[in-house]
XYZ file of C-alpha atoms in Angstrom:
404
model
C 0.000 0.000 0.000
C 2.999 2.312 0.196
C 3.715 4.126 3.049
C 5.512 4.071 6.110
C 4.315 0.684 8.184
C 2.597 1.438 11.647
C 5.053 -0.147 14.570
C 2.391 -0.881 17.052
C 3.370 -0.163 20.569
C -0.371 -1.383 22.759
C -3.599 -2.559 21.924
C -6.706 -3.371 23.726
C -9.884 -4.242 23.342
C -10.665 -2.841 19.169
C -7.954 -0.110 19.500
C -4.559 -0.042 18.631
C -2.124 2.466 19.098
C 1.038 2.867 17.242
C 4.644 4.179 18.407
C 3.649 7.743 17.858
C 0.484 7.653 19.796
C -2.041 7.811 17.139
C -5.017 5.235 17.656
C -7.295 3.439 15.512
C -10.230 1.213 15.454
C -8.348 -2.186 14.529
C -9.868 -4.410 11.523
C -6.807 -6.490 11.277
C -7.010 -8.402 14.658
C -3.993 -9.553 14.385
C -4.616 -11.053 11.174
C -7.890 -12.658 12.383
C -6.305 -14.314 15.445
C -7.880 -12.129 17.807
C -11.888 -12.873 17.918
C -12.179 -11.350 21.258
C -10.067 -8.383 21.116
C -6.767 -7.058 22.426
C -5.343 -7.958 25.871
C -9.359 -9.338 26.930
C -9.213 -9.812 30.055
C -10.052 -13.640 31.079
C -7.160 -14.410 28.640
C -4.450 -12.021 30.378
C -5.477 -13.250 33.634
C -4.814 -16.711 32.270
C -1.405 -15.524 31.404
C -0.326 -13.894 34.574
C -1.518 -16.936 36.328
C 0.559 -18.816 34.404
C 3.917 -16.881 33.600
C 5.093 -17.664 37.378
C 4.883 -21.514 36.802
C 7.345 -21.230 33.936
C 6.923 -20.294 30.118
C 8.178 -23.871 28.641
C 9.463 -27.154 29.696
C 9.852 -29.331 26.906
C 7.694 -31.687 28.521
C 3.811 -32.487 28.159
C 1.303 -30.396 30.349
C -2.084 -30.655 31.779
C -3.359 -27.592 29.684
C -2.783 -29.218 26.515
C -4.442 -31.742 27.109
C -7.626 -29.594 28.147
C -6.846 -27.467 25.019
C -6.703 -30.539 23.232
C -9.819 -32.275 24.343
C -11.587 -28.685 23.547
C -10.758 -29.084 19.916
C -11.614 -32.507 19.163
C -15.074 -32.251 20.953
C -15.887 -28.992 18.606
C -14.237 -30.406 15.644
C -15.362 -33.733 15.588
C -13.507 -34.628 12.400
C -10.439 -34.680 14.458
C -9.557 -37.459 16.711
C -5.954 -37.129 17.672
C -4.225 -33.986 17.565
C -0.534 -32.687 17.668
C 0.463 -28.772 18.559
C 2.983 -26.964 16.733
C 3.911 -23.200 16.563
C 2.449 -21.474 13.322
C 0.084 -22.400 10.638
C 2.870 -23.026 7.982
C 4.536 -26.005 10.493
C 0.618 -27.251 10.803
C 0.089 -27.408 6.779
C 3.847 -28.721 6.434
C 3.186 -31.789 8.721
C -0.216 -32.508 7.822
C 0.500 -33.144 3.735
C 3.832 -35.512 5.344
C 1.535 -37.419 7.167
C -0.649 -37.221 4.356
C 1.652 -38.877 1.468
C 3.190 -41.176 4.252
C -0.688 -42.590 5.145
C -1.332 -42.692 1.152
C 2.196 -43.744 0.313
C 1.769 -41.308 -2.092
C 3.977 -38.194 -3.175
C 1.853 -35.554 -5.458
C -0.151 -32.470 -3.398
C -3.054 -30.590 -5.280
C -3.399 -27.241 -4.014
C -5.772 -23.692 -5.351
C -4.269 -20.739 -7.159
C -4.529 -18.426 -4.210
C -4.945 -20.545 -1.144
C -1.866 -19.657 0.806
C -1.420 -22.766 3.540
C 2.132 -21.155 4.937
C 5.862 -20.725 3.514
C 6.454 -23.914 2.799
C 8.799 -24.481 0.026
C 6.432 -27.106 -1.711
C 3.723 -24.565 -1.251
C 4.835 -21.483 -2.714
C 3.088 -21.780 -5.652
C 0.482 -19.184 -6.541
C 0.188 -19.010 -2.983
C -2.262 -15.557 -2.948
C -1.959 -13.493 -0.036
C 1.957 -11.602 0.374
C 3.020 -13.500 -2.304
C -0.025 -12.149 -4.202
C 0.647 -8.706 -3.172
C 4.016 -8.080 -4.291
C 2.878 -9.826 -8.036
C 5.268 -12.783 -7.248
C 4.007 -16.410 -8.540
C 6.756 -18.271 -6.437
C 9.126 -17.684 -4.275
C 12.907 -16.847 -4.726
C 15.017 -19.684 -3.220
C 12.526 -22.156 -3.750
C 14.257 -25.404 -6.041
C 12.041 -26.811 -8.893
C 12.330 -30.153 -7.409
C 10.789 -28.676 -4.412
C 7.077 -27.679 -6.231
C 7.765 -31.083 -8.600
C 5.243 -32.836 -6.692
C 2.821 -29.703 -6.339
C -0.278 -29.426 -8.748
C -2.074 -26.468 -8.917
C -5.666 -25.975 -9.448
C -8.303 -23.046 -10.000
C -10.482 -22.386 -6.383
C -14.212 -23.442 -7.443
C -13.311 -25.162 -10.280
C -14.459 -28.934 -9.593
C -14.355 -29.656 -13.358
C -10.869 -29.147 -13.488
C -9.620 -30.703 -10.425
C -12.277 -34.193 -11.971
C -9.470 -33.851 -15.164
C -6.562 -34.124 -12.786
C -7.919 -36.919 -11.030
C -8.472 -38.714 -14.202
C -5.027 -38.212 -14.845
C -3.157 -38.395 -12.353
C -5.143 -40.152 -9.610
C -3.182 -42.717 -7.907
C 0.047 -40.362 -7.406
C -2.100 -37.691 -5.213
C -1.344 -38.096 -1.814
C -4.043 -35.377 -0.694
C -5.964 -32.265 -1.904
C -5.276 -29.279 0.541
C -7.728 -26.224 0.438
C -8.951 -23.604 2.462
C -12.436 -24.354 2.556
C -13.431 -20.207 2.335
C -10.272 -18.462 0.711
C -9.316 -16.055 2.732
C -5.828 -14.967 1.474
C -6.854 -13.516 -2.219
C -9.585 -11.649 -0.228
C -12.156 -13.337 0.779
C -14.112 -16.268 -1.521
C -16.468 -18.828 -0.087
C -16.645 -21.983 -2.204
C -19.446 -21.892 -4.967
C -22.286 -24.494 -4.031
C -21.267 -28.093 -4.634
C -17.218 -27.401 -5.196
C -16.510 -28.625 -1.335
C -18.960 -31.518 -1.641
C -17.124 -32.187 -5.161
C -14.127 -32.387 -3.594
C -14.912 -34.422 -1.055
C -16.518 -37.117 -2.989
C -13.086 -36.902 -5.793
C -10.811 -37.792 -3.255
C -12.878 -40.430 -1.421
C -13.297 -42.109 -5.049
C -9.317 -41.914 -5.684
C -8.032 -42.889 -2.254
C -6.440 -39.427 -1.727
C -6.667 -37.268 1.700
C -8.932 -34.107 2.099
C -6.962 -31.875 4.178
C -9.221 -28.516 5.218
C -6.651 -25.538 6.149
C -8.406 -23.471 8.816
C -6.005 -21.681 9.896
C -8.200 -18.694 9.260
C -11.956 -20.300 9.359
C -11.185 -22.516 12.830
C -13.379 -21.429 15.343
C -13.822 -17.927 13.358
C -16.795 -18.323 11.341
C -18.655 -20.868 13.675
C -16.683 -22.854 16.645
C -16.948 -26.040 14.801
C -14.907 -23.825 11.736
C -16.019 -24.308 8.288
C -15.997 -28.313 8.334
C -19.201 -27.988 10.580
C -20.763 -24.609 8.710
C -20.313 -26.572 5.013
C -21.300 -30.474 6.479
C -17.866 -31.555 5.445
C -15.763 -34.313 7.332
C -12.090 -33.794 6.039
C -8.880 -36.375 7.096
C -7.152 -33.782 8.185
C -7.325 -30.397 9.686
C -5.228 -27.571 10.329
C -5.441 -24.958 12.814
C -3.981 -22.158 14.160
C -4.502 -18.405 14.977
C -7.570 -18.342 17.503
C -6.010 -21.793 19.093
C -3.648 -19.629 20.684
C -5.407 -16.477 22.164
C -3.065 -14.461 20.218
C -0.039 -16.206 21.069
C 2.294 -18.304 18.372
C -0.300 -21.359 17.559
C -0.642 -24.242 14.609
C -1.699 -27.369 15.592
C -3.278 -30.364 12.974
C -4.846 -33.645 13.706
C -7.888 -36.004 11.535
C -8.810 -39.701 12.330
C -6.785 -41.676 14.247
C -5.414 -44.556 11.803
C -3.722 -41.289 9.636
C -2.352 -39.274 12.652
C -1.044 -42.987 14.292
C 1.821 -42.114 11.568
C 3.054 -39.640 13.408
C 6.671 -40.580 15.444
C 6.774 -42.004 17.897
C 4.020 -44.166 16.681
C 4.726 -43.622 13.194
C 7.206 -43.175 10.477
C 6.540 -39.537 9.912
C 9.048 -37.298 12.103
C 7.854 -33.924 13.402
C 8.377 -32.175 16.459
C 9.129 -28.866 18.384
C 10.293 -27.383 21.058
C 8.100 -25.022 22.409
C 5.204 -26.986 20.788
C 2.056 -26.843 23.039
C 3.845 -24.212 25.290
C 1.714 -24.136 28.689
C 1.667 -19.933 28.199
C -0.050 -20.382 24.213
C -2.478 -23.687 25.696
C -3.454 -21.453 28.616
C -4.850 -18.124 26.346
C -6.185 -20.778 24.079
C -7.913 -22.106 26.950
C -9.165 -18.919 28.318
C -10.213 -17.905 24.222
C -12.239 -20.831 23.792
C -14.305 -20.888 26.669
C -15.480 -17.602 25.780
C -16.225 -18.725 22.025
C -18.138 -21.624 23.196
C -20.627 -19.333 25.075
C -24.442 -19.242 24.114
C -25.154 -16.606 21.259
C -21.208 -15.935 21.009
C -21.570 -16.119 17.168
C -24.727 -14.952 16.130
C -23.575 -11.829 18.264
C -20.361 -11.453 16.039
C -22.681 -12.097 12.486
C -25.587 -9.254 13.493
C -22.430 -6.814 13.416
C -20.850 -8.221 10.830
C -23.722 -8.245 8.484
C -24.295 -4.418 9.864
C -20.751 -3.582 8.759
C -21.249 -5.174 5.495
C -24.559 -3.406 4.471
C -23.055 0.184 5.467
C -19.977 -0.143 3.863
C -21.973 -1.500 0.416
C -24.320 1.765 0.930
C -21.636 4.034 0.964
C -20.014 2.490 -2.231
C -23.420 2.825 -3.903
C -23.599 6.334 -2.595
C -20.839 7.872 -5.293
C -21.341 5.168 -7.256
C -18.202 3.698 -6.760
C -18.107 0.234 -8.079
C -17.513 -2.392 -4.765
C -18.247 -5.652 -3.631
C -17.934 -7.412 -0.238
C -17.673 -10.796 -0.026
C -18.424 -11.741 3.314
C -18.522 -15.401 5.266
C -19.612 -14.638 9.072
C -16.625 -12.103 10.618
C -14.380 -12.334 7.383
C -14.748 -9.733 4.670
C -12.886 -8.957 1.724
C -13.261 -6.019 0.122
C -12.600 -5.317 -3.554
C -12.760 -2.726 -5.992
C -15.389 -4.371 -9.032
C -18.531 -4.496 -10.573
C -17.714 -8.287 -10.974
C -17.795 -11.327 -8.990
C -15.079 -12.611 -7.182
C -14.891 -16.312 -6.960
C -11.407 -17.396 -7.511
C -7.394 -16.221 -7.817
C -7.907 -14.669 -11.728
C -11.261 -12.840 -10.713
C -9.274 -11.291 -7.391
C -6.196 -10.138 -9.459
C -8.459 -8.296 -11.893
C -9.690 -6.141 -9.110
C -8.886 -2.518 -8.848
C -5.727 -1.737 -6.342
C -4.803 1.059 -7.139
C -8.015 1.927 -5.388
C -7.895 -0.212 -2.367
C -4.861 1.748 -2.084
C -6.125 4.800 -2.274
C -9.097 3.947 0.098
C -6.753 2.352 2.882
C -4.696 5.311 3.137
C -8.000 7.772 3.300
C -9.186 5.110 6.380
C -6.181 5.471 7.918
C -6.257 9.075 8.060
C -9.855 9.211 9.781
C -8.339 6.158 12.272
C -9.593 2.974 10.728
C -7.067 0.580 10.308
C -7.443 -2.297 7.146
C -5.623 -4.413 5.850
C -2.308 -3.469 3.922
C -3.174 -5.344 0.867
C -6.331 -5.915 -1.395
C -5.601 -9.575 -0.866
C -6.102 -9.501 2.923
C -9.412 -10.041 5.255
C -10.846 -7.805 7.192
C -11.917 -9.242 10.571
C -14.630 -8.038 12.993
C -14.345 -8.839 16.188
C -16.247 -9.290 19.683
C -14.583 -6.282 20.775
C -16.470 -3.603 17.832
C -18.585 -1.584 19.172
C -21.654 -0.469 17.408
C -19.273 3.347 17.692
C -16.638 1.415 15.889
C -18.665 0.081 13.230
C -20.691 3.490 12.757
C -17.050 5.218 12.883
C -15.745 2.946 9.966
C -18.886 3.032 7.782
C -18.844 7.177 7.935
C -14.555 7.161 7.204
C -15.841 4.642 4.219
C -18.085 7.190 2.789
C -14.874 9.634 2.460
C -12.619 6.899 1.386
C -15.156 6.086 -1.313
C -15.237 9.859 -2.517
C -11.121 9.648 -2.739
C -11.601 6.595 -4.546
C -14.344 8.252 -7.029
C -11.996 11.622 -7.119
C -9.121 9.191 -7.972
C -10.812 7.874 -11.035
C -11.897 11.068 -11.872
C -8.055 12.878 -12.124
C -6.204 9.782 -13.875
């Protein structure tokens, strides 16, 4: 977005506050890893109860097993699970267990579905990597994406062709079941369902990356929103109460390859760290609360109507796509629904309009291929303070067009 980056010096609640004390009304939430808010309260107290008893041992600990337990009885596709420290270790150790379970070596991944830095992943990875207008990755081999096949997001006909194909060398399909790193783009009806009846019929894994959608757009994730029962899941961000998470598990006969049971190495050392299983403790109970969610979709939905409005206002053309307390925003008369469709969109004037939020204290995403979260810490003041920066940012945009 050009610019100078904001170095962020305290946050709380839906504020954040950068190092030369200006303050706005956060959207980013930590890239989605904060549902609750900054610093909430039951989750710092969790912390400072903790931080005394040590910050790591290396060893295993009560509260991961109660973190643990709280997963697998939300997400009952997962039987056995195993904690690591970001999404991109979770998505890296789920597709080895994957091709050691199928014997198998090939991945299939979508053209914008990022699932981590990975070197076998960096392949039209969306996200950064869409950002800067990069389709790989410098320092990434050709033998390492050899095994990599890449496929359009909701485009079941051509993923059927691969499978024809090339069948019995895919190990697993991996997928975020709502893209959320090319903006966001749910899954057009019957592509998930596709999917999941493609791999069944081949003998290849169905591994759901919700990294983002875990516990964000319903506390089952998107596995329990869609109906869908993947072998593997992988999680991270709201696992760890804003602390460094990733974590993957499925049914037990796959995850049994895991060392020391299995052939398939992977460990850690600060994996399940007592401080990250306590705020993920502390976040979850809060999540699991009656009318948590349809509390964060009312404002959501509000957000989402007044920022359309104020597009339609000047005439300015602007979509949201929106799946519960995920948004992407993008500048286009046309529908978004997979990688091509999001890189045709108009930057230049997401650019234009982040900067003008900025200004009036609303703080977005840095890219036009990032979500914007909502949070249970908006206020209906925060939401009525971004819709009426929107209707400026909307005029820039409009005034934009109108001087080029």
């Amino acid at each position: 977005m050009g610019g100078t980056p904001l170095f962020i010096r305290k946050a709380h609640g839906s504020r954040i506050e950068d190092e030369d004390g200006n303050s706005y009304v956060d959207f980013v939430c930590s890239w989605g890893a904060l549902i609750l808010g900054s610093a909430f309260p039951r989750v710092t107290k969790m912390l400072h109860r903790q931080i005394p008893k040590g910050t790591t041992y290396g060893a295993p600990t009560k509260l991961e097993i109660e973190l643990a337990e709280m997963i697998t009885g939300a997400i009952r596709s997962i039987e056995k699970i195993r904690f690591v420290n970001s999404g991109t270790e979770a998505s890296m150790s789920a597709l080895r267990v994957a091709r050691a379970f199928t014997k198998r070596k090939r991945i299939l991944k979508f053209e914008g579905c990022y699932h981590g830095h990975a070197d076998s992943l960096l392949v039209k990875g969306g996200s950064g990597m869409a950002t800067f207008g990069a389709p790989d990755s410098a320092g990434v081999t050709e033998g390492a994406i050899a095994d990599t096949i890449i496929a359009s997001y909701n485009d079941l006909g051509t993923v059927k062709r691969i499978f024809e194909e090339h069948g019995d060398e895919i190990a697993a399909v991996i997928i975020e079941p709502v893209a959320a790193n090319m903006g966001v783009v749910p899954p057009l009806n019957g592509f998930i369902h596709g999917l999941r009846t493609v791999t069944k019929q081949h003998g290849a894994l169905l591994v759901f990356d919700e990294v983002i959608t875990g516990f964000r757009v319903s506390y089952g994730g998107a596995q329990n929103t869609f109906g869908i029962k993947p072998d593997l899941t992988c999680l991270g961000k709201i696992i760890g109460g804003g602390l460094p998470v990733g974590a993957y598990g499925g049914r037990t006969e796959i995850m049994d390859q895991v060392a020391p049971l299995g052939p398939a190495y992977q460990a850690g050392t600060l994996s399940g760290n007592p401080l990250t299983m306590a705020a993920g403790i502390a976040t979850l109970r809060e999540l699991r609360k009656r009318n948590f969610y349809r509390r964060l979709e009312k404002k959501s939905n509000v957000l989402h109507r007044r920022l359309s409005e104020a597009a339609e206002a000047v005439n300015c053309k602007f979509k949201v796509n929106r799946v519960g307390s995920m948004l992407g925003l993008f500048f286009t008369d046309r529908n978004v629904v997979d990688y091509s469709s999001a890189k045709s969109t108009d930057t230049e004037s997401y650019r234009v309009f982040f900067h003008s939020m900025l200004s009036r204290g609303i703080y977005l995403p840095p890219s036009a291929f990032e979500t914007t979260f909502i949070s249970a810490a908006h206020s209906k003041s925060d939401i009525e303070k971004c819709a009426s920066a929107a209707k400026e940012g909307f005029r820039a945009v409009m005034t934009k067009g109108a001087s080029s």
